[in-house]
Structures are given as C-alpha cells and as structure tokens.
Coordinates of C-alpha atoms in Angstrom, one line a residue:
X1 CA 0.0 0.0 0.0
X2 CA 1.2 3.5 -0.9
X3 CA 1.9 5.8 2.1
X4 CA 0.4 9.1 1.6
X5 CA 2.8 10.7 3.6
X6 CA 5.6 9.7 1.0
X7 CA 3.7 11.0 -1.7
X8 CA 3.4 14.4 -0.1
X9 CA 7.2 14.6 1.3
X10 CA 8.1 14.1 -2.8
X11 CA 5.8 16.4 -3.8
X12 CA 7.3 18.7 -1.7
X13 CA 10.7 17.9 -2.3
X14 CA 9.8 18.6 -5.8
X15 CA 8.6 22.1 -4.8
X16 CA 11.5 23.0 -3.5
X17 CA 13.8 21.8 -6.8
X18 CA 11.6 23.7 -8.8
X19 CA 11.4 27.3 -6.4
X20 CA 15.1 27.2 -7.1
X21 CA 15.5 30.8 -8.6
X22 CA 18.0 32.2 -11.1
X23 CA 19.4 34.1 -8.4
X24 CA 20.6 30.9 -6.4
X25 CA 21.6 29.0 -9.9
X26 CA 23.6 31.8 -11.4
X27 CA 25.4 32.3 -8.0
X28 CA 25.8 28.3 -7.7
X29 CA 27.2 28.3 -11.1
X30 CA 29.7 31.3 -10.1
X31 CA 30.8 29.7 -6.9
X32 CA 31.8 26.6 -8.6
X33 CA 33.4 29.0 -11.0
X34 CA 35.4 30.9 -8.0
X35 CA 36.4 26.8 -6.8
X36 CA 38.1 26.4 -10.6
X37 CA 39.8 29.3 -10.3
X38 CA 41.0 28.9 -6.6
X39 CA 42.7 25.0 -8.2
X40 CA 44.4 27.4 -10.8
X41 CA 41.9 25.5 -13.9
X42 CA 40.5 28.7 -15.2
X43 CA 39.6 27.0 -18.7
X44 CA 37.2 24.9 -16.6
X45 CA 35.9 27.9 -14.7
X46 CA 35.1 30.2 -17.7
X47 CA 32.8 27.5 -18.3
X48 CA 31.0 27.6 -15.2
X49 CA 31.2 31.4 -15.9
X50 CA 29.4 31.2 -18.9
X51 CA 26.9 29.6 -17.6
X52 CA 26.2 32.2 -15.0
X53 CA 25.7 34.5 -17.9
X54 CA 23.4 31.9 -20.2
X55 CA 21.5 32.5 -16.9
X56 CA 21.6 36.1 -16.4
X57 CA 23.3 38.4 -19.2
X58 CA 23.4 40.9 -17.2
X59 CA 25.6 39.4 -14.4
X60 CA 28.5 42.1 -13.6
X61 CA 30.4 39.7 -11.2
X62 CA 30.2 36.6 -14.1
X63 CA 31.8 39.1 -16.5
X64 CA 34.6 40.6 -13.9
X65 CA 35.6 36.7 -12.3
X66 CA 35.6 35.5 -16.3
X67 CA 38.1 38.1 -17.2
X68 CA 40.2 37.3 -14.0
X69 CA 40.2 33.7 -15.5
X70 CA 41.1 34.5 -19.2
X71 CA 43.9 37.0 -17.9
X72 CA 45.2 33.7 -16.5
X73 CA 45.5 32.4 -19.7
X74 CA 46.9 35.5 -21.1
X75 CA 43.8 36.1 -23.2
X76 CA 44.2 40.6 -22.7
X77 CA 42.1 41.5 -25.5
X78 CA 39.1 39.1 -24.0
X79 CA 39.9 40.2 -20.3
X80 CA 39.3 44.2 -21.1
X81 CA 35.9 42.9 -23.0
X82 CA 34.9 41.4 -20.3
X83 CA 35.7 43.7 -18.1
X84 CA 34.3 46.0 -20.0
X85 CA 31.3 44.4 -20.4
X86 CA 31.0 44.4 -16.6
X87 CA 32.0 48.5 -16.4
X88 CA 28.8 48.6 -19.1
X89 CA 26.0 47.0 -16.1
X90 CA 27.7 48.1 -13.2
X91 CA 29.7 52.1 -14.0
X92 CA 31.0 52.5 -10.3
X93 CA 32.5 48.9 -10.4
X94 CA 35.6 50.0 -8.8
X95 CA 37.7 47.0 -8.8
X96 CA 36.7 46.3 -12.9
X97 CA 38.1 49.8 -13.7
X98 CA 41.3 49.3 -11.9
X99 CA 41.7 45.3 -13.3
X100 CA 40.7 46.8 -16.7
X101 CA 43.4 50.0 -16.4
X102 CA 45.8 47.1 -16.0
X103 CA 45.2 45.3 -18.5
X104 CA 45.5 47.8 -21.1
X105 CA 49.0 48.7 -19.8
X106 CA 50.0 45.3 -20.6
X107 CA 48.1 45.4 -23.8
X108 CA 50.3 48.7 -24.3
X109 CA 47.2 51.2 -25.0
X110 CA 48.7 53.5 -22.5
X111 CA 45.9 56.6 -23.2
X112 CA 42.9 54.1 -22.4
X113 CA 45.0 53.0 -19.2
X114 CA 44.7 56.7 -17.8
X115 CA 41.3 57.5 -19.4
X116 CA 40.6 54.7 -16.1
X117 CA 42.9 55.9 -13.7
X118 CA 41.0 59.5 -14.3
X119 CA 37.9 57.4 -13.6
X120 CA 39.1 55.9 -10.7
X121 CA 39.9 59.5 -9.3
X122 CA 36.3 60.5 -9.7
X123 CA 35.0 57.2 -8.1
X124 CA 37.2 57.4 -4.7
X125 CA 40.1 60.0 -4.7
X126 CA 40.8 58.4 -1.5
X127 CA 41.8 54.7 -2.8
X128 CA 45.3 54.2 -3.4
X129 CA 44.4 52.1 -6.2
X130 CA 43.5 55.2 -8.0
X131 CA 46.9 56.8 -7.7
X132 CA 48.6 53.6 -8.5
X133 CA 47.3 53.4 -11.8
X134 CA 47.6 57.0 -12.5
X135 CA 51.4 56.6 -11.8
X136 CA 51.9 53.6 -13.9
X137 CA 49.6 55.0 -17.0
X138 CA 52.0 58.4 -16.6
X139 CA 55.1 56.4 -16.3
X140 CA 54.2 54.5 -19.2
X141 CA 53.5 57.8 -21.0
X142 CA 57.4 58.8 -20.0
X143 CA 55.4 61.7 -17.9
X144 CA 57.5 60.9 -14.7
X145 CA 57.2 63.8 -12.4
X146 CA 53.3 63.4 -12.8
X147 CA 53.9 59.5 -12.0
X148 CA 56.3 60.0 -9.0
X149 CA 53.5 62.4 -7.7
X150 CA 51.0 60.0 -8.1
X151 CA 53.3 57.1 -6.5
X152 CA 54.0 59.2 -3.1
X153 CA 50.2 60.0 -2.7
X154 CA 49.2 56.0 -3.5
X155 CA 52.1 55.1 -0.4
X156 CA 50.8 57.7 2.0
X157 CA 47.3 56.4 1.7
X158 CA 48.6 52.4 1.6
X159 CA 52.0 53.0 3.6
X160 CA 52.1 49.3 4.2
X161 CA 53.2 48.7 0.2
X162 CA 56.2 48.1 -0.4
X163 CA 55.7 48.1 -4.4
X164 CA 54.5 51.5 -4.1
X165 CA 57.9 52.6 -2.9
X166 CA 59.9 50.3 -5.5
X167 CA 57.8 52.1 -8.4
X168 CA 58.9 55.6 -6.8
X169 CA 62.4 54.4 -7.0
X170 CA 62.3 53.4 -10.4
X171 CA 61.2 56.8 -11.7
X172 CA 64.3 58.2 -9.4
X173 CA 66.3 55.7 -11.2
X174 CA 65.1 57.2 -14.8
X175 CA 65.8 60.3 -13.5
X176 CA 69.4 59.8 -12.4
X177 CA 68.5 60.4 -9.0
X178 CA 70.4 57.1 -8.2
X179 CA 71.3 58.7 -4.2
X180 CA 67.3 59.3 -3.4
X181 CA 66.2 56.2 -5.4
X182 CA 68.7 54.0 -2.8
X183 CA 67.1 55.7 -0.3
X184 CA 63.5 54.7 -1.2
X185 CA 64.4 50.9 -1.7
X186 CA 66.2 50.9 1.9
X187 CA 62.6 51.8 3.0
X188 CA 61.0 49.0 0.4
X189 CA 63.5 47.0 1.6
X190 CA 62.5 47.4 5.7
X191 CA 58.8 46.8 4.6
X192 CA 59.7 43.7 2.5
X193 CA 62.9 42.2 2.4
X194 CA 62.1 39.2 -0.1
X195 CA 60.4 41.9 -2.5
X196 CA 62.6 40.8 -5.8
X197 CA 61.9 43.9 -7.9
X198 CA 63.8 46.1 -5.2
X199 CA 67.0 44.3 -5.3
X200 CA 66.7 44.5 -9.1
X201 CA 66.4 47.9 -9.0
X202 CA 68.8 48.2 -6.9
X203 CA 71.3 46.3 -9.2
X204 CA 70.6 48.4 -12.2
X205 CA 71.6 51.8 -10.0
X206 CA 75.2 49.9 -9.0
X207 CA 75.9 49.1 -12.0
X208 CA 75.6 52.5 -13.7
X209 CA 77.7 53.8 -10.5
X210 CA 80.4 51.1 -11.6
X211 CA 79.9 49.1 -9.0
X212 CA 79.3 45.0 -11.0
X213 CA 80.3 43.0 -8.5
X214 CA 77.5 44.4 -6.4
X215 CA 75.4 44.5 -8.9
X216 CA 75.7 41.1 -9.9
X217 CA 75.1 40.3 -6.1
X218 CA 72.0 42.4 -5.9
X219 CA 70.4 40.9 -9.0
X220 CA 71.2 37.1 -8.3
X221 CA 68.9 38.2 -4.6
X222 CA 66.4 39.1 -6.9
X223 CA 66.3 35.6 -8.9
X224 CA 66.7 33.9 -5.9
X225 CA 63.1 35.4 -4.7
X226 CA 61.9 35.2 -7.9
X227 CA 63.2 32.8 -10.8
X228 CA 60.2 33.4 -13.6
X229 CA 61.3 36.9 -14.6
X230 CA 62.8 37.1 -18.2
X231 CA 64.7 40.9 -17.1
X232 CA 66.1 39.5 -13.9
X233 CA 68.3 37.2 -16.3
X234 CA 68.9 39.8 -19.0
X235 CA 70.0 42.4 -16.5
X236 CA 72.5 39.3 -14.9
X237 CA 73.8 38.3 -18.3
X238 CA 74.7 42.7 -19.3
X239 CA 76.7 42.6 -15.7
X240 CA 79.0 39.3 -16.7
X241 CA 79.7 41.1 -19.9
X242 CA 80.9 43.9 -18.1
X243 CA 82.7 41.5 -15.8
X244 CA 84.5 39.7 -19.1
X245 CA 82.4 36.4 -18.6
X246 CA 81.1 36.6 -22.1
X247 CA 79.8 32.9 -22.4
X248 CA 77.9 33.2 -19.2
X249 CA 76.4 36.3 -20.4
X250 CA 75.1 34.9 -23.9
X251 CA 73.4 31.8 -22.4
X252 CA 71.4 34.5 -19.8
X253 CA 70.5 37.2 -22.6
X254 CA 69.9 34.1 -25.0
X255 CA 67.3 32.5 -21.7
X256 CA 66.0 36.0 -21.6
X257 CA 64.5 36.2 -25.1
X258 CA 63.4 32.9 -25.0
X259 CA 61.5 33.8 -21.8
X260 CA 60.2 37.1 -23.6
X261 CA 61.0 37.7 -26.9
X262 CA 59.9 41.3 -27.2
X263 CA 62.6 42.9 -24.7
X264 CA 64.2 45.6 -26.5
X265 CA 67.1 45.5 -23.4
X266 CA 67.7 41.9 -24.4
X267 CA 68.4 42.6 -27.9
X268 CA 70.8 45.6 -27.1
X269 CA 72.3 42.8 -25.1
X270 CA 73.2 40.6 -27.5
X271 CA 74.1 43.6 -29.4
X272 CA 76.8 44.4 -27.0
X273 CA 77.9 40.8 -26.4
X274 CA 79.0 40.4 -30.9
X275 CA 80.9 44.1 -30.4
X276 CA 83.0 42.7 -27.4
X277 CA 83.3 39.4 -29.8
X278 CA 84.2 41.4 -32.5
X279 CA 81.2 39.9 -35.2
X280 CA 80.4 43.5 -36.7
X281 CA 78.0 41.9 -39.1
X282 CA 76.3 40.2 -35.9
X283 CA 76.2 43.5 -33.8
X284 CA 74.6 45.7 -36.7
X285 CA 72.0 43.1 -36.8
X286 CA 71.0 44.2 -33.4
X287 CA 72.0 47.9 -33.3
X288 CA 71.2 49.0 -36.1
X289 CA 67.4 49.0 -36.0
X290 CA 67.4 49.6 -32.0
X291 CA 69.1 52.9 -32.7
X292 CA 66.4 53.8 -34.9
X293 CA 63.4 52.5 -32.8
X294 CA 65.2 53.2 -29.1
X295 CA 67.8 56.0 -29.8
X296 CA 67.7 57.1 -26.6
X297 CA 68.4 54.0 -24.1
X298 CA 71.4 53.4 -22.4
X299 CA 74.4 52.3 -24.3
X300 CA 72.6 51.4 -27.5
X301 CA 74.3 54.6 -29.4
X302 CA 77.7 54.6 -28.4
X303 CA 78.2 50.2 -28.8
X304 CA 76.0 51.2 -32.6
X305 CA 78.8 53.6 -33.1
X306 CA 81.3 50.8 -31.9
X307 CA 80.2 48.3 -34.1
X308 CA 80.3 50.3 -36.7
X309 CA 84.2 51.1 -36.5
X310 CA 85.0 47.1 -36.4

C-alpha cells in the first residue's frame, strides 16, 4: 500500500527543486566558478562562468571573475571585453576599472590606461588604487614627475606597500637620481625584504655607478626570490659582460628572449655581447634597428657607433 505521507514529502521535495531561482543557480554556477579558479583551472571555470551568464546576461560579477580567469591564460584583448562588459552594467564597479586599467598597460594602450585611472579619481580619490594606476599610465607615458606624484600619494594612503615605494624608485632611477632612489628601496627593503623587484632595482643603480660586483650580487637576490622573470636574467647576463664572462652572459641574454621575446634590453644585449666578440656583421643586426626605434636607451648609441668602426 502506498503511504500518503511519502507522496506528499516528494511532492514537496519537488517544490522546493523547482522554487530554485535564477538568483541561487547563477550564483551556484559562479561559486563553482570561483572553486576552478581557486585549483588554478580557469579554462574549466570560464565554463561555469558562462553559464552564469546563459543564466543572467546581465551578471557584472560573471563578467569581472571570467576576465580574471582569461587573464590567467593570457587572453588581454578578452579580459578588457569582459571587463568592460562588466563597467557597461555596473559604471561605479571599482575594482573592474582598476583590473581593466591594468590590462590595457599590458596590452600597451597606454591613453585608455589613464582614461581609467581618471575614472578611478572620480569614483574614490581616496583609494590608493587610483593613484597607482595614475602613476603607472603616466610612467608609461614617460610623464615621470606626474607618476612620482602619483606614487607618493598611493604610499601615503597604503604605507604598508612596499611596491608602491619600488615604483617611486624606479622613476628616481630614470631620472638619475640614483642617491634618493637608494634611499626609497632601503625603506621598500624594511617593509619587504624578499620583494625581488627592489634588489633588481637596486642592481641596475650599482651598475651605472660602476659598481658590478654588487650589482651582480643584488640581482642574483632578486632571482633567488623570484626565478620566472625574463629581465632578472637579461639584466645578470649585461653585468658578466661587463665583468669579461662573455659565455655566461650569452646563455642568460639568449634564456632571456626565450622567456620574452619582445625585450628591446635583451636585444641591445646581445648587441653588445658580438661588439665585445668582434662579429660586426652580428652586432649591426641588433644595433642598427634599436638605434632607430630606441635612440635614446642606455648604451645602445655609443656600442651602434662601436660596431660600426669594427
């Protein structure tokens, strides 16, 4: 015999699967999304992503975790779409502004960058976020003094950042203002001692006051805290040239471009390393065109003009 009381506990069971709203399956489908993401799998979570939006198109949080995902994967021109798709529903969304600004600095559109650090400003001028951006989007528009502005005000709201100090640094270093930029990276250096990009810096500013042996000292710190970055290897391998360790430095430089091809420093490298061989035909190859594109950086002109007199 059929209990009655079964029937109804399904019945109701069955209520309660189908009251399930939107609301709960989108933000199911975006938790499981965040759990993907968390296991570093973010192909698999841009699927659950998506299917937070085939839910709700109109999902601002979908859109911002999806382009966290495909930045992951490197995909820049989808991760500002995304983002911007998010910016579209949701205008204030602070954090999409900022991720976005990023992300066009690494795309290099440099103007769009600061068209979102400006943004940022208007949103909450009281956010260091907003002054970081502004100081990278001006240092990547070779606007330094409006950068280095922008980089004090970001460490006295977020004093705790040691990054914020390195960046400050580095526009000293451009400057030549190698005495102050030491300064600043002692002070980075109190906050975080295993922060890579400050003994980096550091290195570059000893070896244009001659000092190599600390230079090389300062940089191998910095791969030592950090072994996956392509300049920490170029800058190592321009030091053992200088230090007549020619070999060691072409297998660094040569590790470099594999790691990124598109270093400009590299390639003035390598330049350098065929003058002090002597190839002039090899050296041109190098210096020739990064005279033209980059006449201004370091060294480039006067080892062009070297290989040139081989």
């Amino acid at each position: 015999m059929i209990n009655p009381n079964k029937i109804l506990l399904g019945i109701c069971l069955l209520a309660i699967i189908g009251c399930d709203s939107i609301e709960d399956k989108k933000g199911r489908f975006l938790l499981k999304g965040n759990e993907k993401l968390e296991e570093n799998d973010p192909k698999s979570a841009i699927v659950f992503y998506n299917e937070a939006l085939a839910l709700d198109s109109a999902y601002a949080d979908a859109y911002f975790n999806k382009a966290m995902a495909q930045l992951r994967l490197h995909q820049l021109d989808e991760t500002i779409l995304d983002l911007s798709k998010a910016i579209q529903i949701r205008p204030d969304y602070f954090e999409a502004i900022f991720q976005r600004g990023l992300s066009y600095l690494d795309n290099g559109e440099f103007y769009k960058a600061k068209e979102d650090a400006d943004r940022l400003l208007q949103l909450d001028a009281n956010n260091w976020k907003s002054y970081f951006l502004t100081g990278l989007s001006q240092e990547k528009l070779k606007k330094f003094a409006e950068a280095l502005v922008a980089f004090e005000q970001a460490s006295i709201l977020e004093p705790s950042n040691s990054d914020l100090l390195v960046n400050q640094a580095t526009l000293l270093f451009y400057q030549k203002d190698f005495g102050k930029a030491k300064e600043i990276i002692s002070k980075a250096e109190l906050l975080n001692p295993s922060e890579p990009n400050l003994h980096n810096l550091r290195s570059m500013i000893l070896f244009e006051e001659k000092d190599l042996d600390g230079a090389l000292i300062s940089v191998e710190k910095a791969i030592a805290f950090d072994n996956r970055q392509a300049y920490f290897y170029n800058n190592k391998g321009l030091y053992l040239l200088f230090l007549g360790k020619p070999e060691e430095a072409i297998d660094l430089i040569n590790q470099s471009i594999q790691m990124d091809s598109k270093n400009p420093f590299a390639m003035r490298n390598k330049g350098i390393y065929y003058v002090m061989q002597g190839d002039k035909i090899s050296a041109l190859q190098y210096l020739k065109e990064l005279s033209e594109k980059y006449p201004d950086m370091d060294l480039v002109q006067e080892y062009y003009q070297k290989a040139q007199a081989l």
